[in-house]
Amino acid sequence: MSVPTLAGVRPKMISTDRISTRVLFTGPKDGVPVLFLHGNASSATWWEENMLALPAGFRGIAPDQRGFGDADPATK
């Protein structure tokens, strides 16, 4: 995980048979999930401040989409 994150944001690499990607998490593991998806030429890092601003009881989840951030390249 080469992209640094803000304090309170937990990065995790998640791998499947098709892709490996970094996913950022905030809030409690049993919180209400809120999915943040970045646009073109960006990464999950774009959402960190918003994720940290979620009210108590919510869990922020932001994946790096293929080809961006710490995800596998688009042509794997």
Short mmCIF file of N, CA and C in Angstrom, two decimals, residues 7-66:
data_model
loop_
_atom_site.label_atom_id
_atom_site.label_comp_id
_atom_site.label_asym_id
_atom_site.label_seq_id
_atom_site.Cartn_x
_atom_site.Cartn_y
_atom_site.Cartn_z
N ALA A 7 -5.17 9.89 9.14
CA ALA A 7 -5.40 9.18 10.39
C ALA A 7 -6.88 8.83 10.50
N GLY A 8 -7.18 7.60 10.87
CA GLY A 8 -8.56 7.15 10.99
C GLY A 8 -9.07 6.41 9.77
N VAL A 9 -8.30 6.41 8.69
CA VAL A 9 -8.67 5.67 7.47
C VAL A 9 -7.83 4.40 7.44
N ARG A 10 -8.49 3.27 7.31
CA ARG A 10 -7.80 1.97 7.32
C ARG A 10 -7.75 1.39 5.90
N PRO A 11 -6.56 1.31 5.30
CA PRO A 11 -6.45 0.69 3.97
C PRO A 11 -6.29 -0.82 4.09
N LYS A 12 -6.81 -1.55 3.13
CA LYS A 12 -6.66 -3.00 3.09
C LYS A 12 -6.61 -3.43 1.63
N MET A 13 -5.65 -4.30 1.30
CA MET A 13 -5.60 -4.86 -0.04
C MET A 13 -6.53 -6.07 -0.07
N ILE A 14 -7.39 -6.11 -1.07
CA ILE A 14 -8.33 -7.21 -1.24
C ILE A 14 -8.07 -7.83 -2.61
N SER A 15 -7.89 -9.14 -2.62
CA SER A 15 -7.59 -9.85 -3.87
C SER A 15 -8.64 -10.90 -4.16
N THR A 16 -8.97 -11.02 -5.44
CA THR A 16 -9.83 -12.09 -5.94
C THR A 16 -9.09 -12.73 -7.10
N ASP A 17 -9.72 -13.67 -7.77
CA ASP A 17 -9.10 -14.28 -8.95
C ASP A 17 -8.93 -13.28 -10.09
N ARG A 18 -9.71 -12.20 -10.06
CA ARG A 18 -9.72 -11.25 -11.17
C ARG A 18 -8.97 -9.96 -10.92
N ILE A 19 -8.85 -9.51 -9.65
CA ILE A 19 -8.25 -8.20 -9.37
C ILE A 19 -7.75 -8.13 -7.94
N SER A 20 -6.71 -7.33 -7.75
CA SER A 20 -6.27 -6.93 -6.42
C SER A 20 -6.45 -5.42 -6.35
N THR A 21 -7.05 -4.95 -5.29
CA THR A 21 -7.30 -3.53 -5.16
C THR A 21 -7.23 -3.09 -3.71
N ARG A 22 -6.87 -1.85 -3.50
CA ARG A 22 -6.87 -1.27 -2.16
C ARG A 22 -8.27 -0.75 -1.87
N VAL A 23 -8.75 -1.04 -0.67
CA VAL A 23 -10.05 -0.53 -0.23
C VAL A 23 -9.84 0.22 1.07
N LEU A 24 -10.41 1.42 1.17
CA LEU A 24 -10.30 2.22 2.39
C LEU A 24 -11.55 2.04 3.23
N PHE A 25 -11.37 2.01 4.55
CA PHE A 25 -12.48 1.83 5.48
C PHE A 25 -12.40 2.88 6.59
N THR A 26 -13.56 3.34 7.03
CA THR A 26 -13.67 4.18 8.23
C THR A 26 -14.88 3.69 9.02
N GLY A 27 -14.93 4.06 10.27
CA GLY A 27 -16.10 3.74 11.10
C GLY A 27 -16.08 2.30 11.59
N PRO A 28 -17.10 1.94 12.36
CA PRO A 28 -17.16 0.60 12.95
C PRO A 28 -17.47 -0.48 11.92
N LYS A 29 -16.92 -1.68 12.15
CA LYS A 29 -17.13 -2.79 11.22
C LYS A 29 -18.60 -3.16 11.09
N ASP A 30 -19.38 -2.94 12.13
CA ASP A 30 -20.81 -3.28 12.07
C ASP A 30 -21.68 -2.06 11.74
N GLY A 31 -21.05 -0.96 11.29
CA GLY A 31 -21.79 0.25 10.95
C GLY A 31 -22.57 0.11 9.65
N VAL A 32 -23.47 1.04 9.44
CA VAL A 32 -24.24 1.07 8.19
C VAL A 32 -23.27 1.41 7.05
N PRO A 33 -23.16 0.55 6.04
CA PRO A 33 -22.18 0.79 4.98
C PRO A 33 -22.58 1.95 4.06
N VAL A 34 -21.57 2.77 3.73
CA VAL A 34 -21.72 3.84 2.75
C VAL A 34 -20.59 3.64 1.75
N LEU A 35 -20.94 3.38 0.49
CA LEU A 35 -19.95 3.10 -0.55
C LEU A 35 -19.61 4.38 -1.30
N PHE A 36 -18.30 4.66 -1.38
CA PHE A 36 -17.80 5.83 -2.10
C PHE A 36 -17.06 5.35 -3.34
N LEU A 37 -17.50 5.77 -4.54
CA LEU A 37 -16.87 5.38 -5.80
C LEU A 37 -16.28 6.61 -6.47
N HIS A 38 -14.99 6.56 -6.76
CA HIS A 38 -14.34 7.71 -7.40
C HIS A 38 -14.58 7.71 -8.90
N GLY A 39 -14.34 8.86 -9.51
CA GLY A 39 -14.49 9.01 -10.95
C GLY A 39 -13.17 8.78 -11.66
N ASN A 40 -13.12 9.12 -12.92
CA ASN A 40 -11.97 8.92 -13.77
C ASN A 40 -10.80 9.79 -13.29
N ALA A 41 -9.58 9.27 -13.44
CA ALA A 41 -8.34 9.98 -13.09
C ALA A 41 -8.30 10.34 -11.61
N SER A 42 -8.80 9.49 -10.76
CA SER A 42 -8.81 9.72 -9.32
C SER A 42 -8.53 8.40 -8.62
N SER A 43 -8.77 8.35 -7.32
CA SER A 43 -8.63 7.11 -6.54
C SER A 43 -9.50 7.22 -5.30
N ALA A 44 -9.53 6.17 -4.50
CA ALA A 44 -10.32 6.18 -3.27
C ALA A 44 -9.88 7.30 -2.33
N THR A 45 -8.62 7.71 -2.45
CA THR A 45 -8.09 8.79 -1.61
C THR A 45 -8.95 10.05 -1.70
N TRP A 46 -9.57 10.27 -2.84
CA TRP A 46 -10.43 11.44 -3.06
C TRP A 46 -11.49 11.58 -1.96
N TRP A 47 -11.96 10.46 -1.42
CA TRP A 47 -13.08 10.45 -0.47
C TRP A 47 -12.69 10.46 1.01
N GLU A 48 -11.42 10.43 1.34
CA GLU A 48 -11.01 10.26 2.73
C GLU A 48 -11.65 11.27 3.69
N GLU A 49 -11.62 12.53 3.39
CA GLU A 49 -12.19 13.54 4.29
C GLU A 49 -13.70 13.33 4.47
N ASN A 50 -14.40 13.00 3.39
CA ASN A 50 -15.84 12.74 3.49
C ASN A 50 -16.11 11.50 4.34
N MET A 51 -15.29 10.48 4.16
CA MET A 51 -15.46 9.25 4.94
C MET A 51 -15.28 9.51 6.43
N LEU A 52 -14.30 10.33 6.78
CA LEU A 52 -14.05 10.65 8.18
C LEU A 52 -15.15 11.53 8.78
N ALA A 53 -15.89 12.22 7.93
CA ALA A 53 -16.97 13.10 8.40
C ALA A 53 -18.31 12.39 8.56
N LEU A 54 -18.37 11.10 8.24
CA LEU A 54 -19.63 10.37 8.39
C LEU A 54 -20.08 10.39 9.85
N PRO A 55 -21.38 10.44 10.11
CA PRO A 55 -21.87 10.38 11.49
C PRO A 55 -21.53 9.04 12.15
N ALA A 56 -21.54 9.04 13.46
CA ALA A 56 -21.29 7.80 14.22
C ALA A 56 -22.26 6.72 13.75
N GLY A 57 -21.79 5.50 13.71
CA GLY A 57 -22.65 4.38 13.32
C GLY A 57 -22.61 4.06 11.84
N PHE A 58 -21.85 4.83 11.05
CA PHE A 58 -21.73 4.57 9.62
C PHE A 58 -20.32 4.07 9.32
N ARG A 59 -20.21 3.22 8.32
CA ARG A 59 -18.93 2.68 7.88
C ARG A 59 -18.65 3.10 6.45
N GLY A 60 -17.59 3.86 6.24
CA GLY A 60 -17.20 4.26 4.90
C GLY A 60 -16.39 3.17 4.22
N ILE A 61 -16.68 2.94 2.95
CA ILE A 61 -15.97 1.94 2.15
C ILE A 61 -15.66 2.57 0.80
N ALA A 62 -14.38 2.64 0.44
CA ALA A 62 -14.00 3.26 -0.84
C ALA A 62 -12.93 2.42 -1.53
N PRO A 63 -13.27 1.73 -2.61
CA PRO A 63 -12.27 0.95 -3.35
C PRO A 63 -11.57 1.79 -4.41
N ASP A 64 -10.30 1.44 -4.66
CA ASP A 64 -9.61 1.97 -5.83
C ASP A 64 -10.13 1.16 -7.01
N GLN A 65 -10.62 1.84 -8.02
CA GLN A 65 -11.12 1.12 -9.18
C GLN A 65 -9.95 0.72 -10.08
N ARG A 66 -10.17 -0.33 -10.87
CA ARG A 66 -9.11 -0.89 -11.71
C ARG A 66 -8.38 0.20 -12.50
#
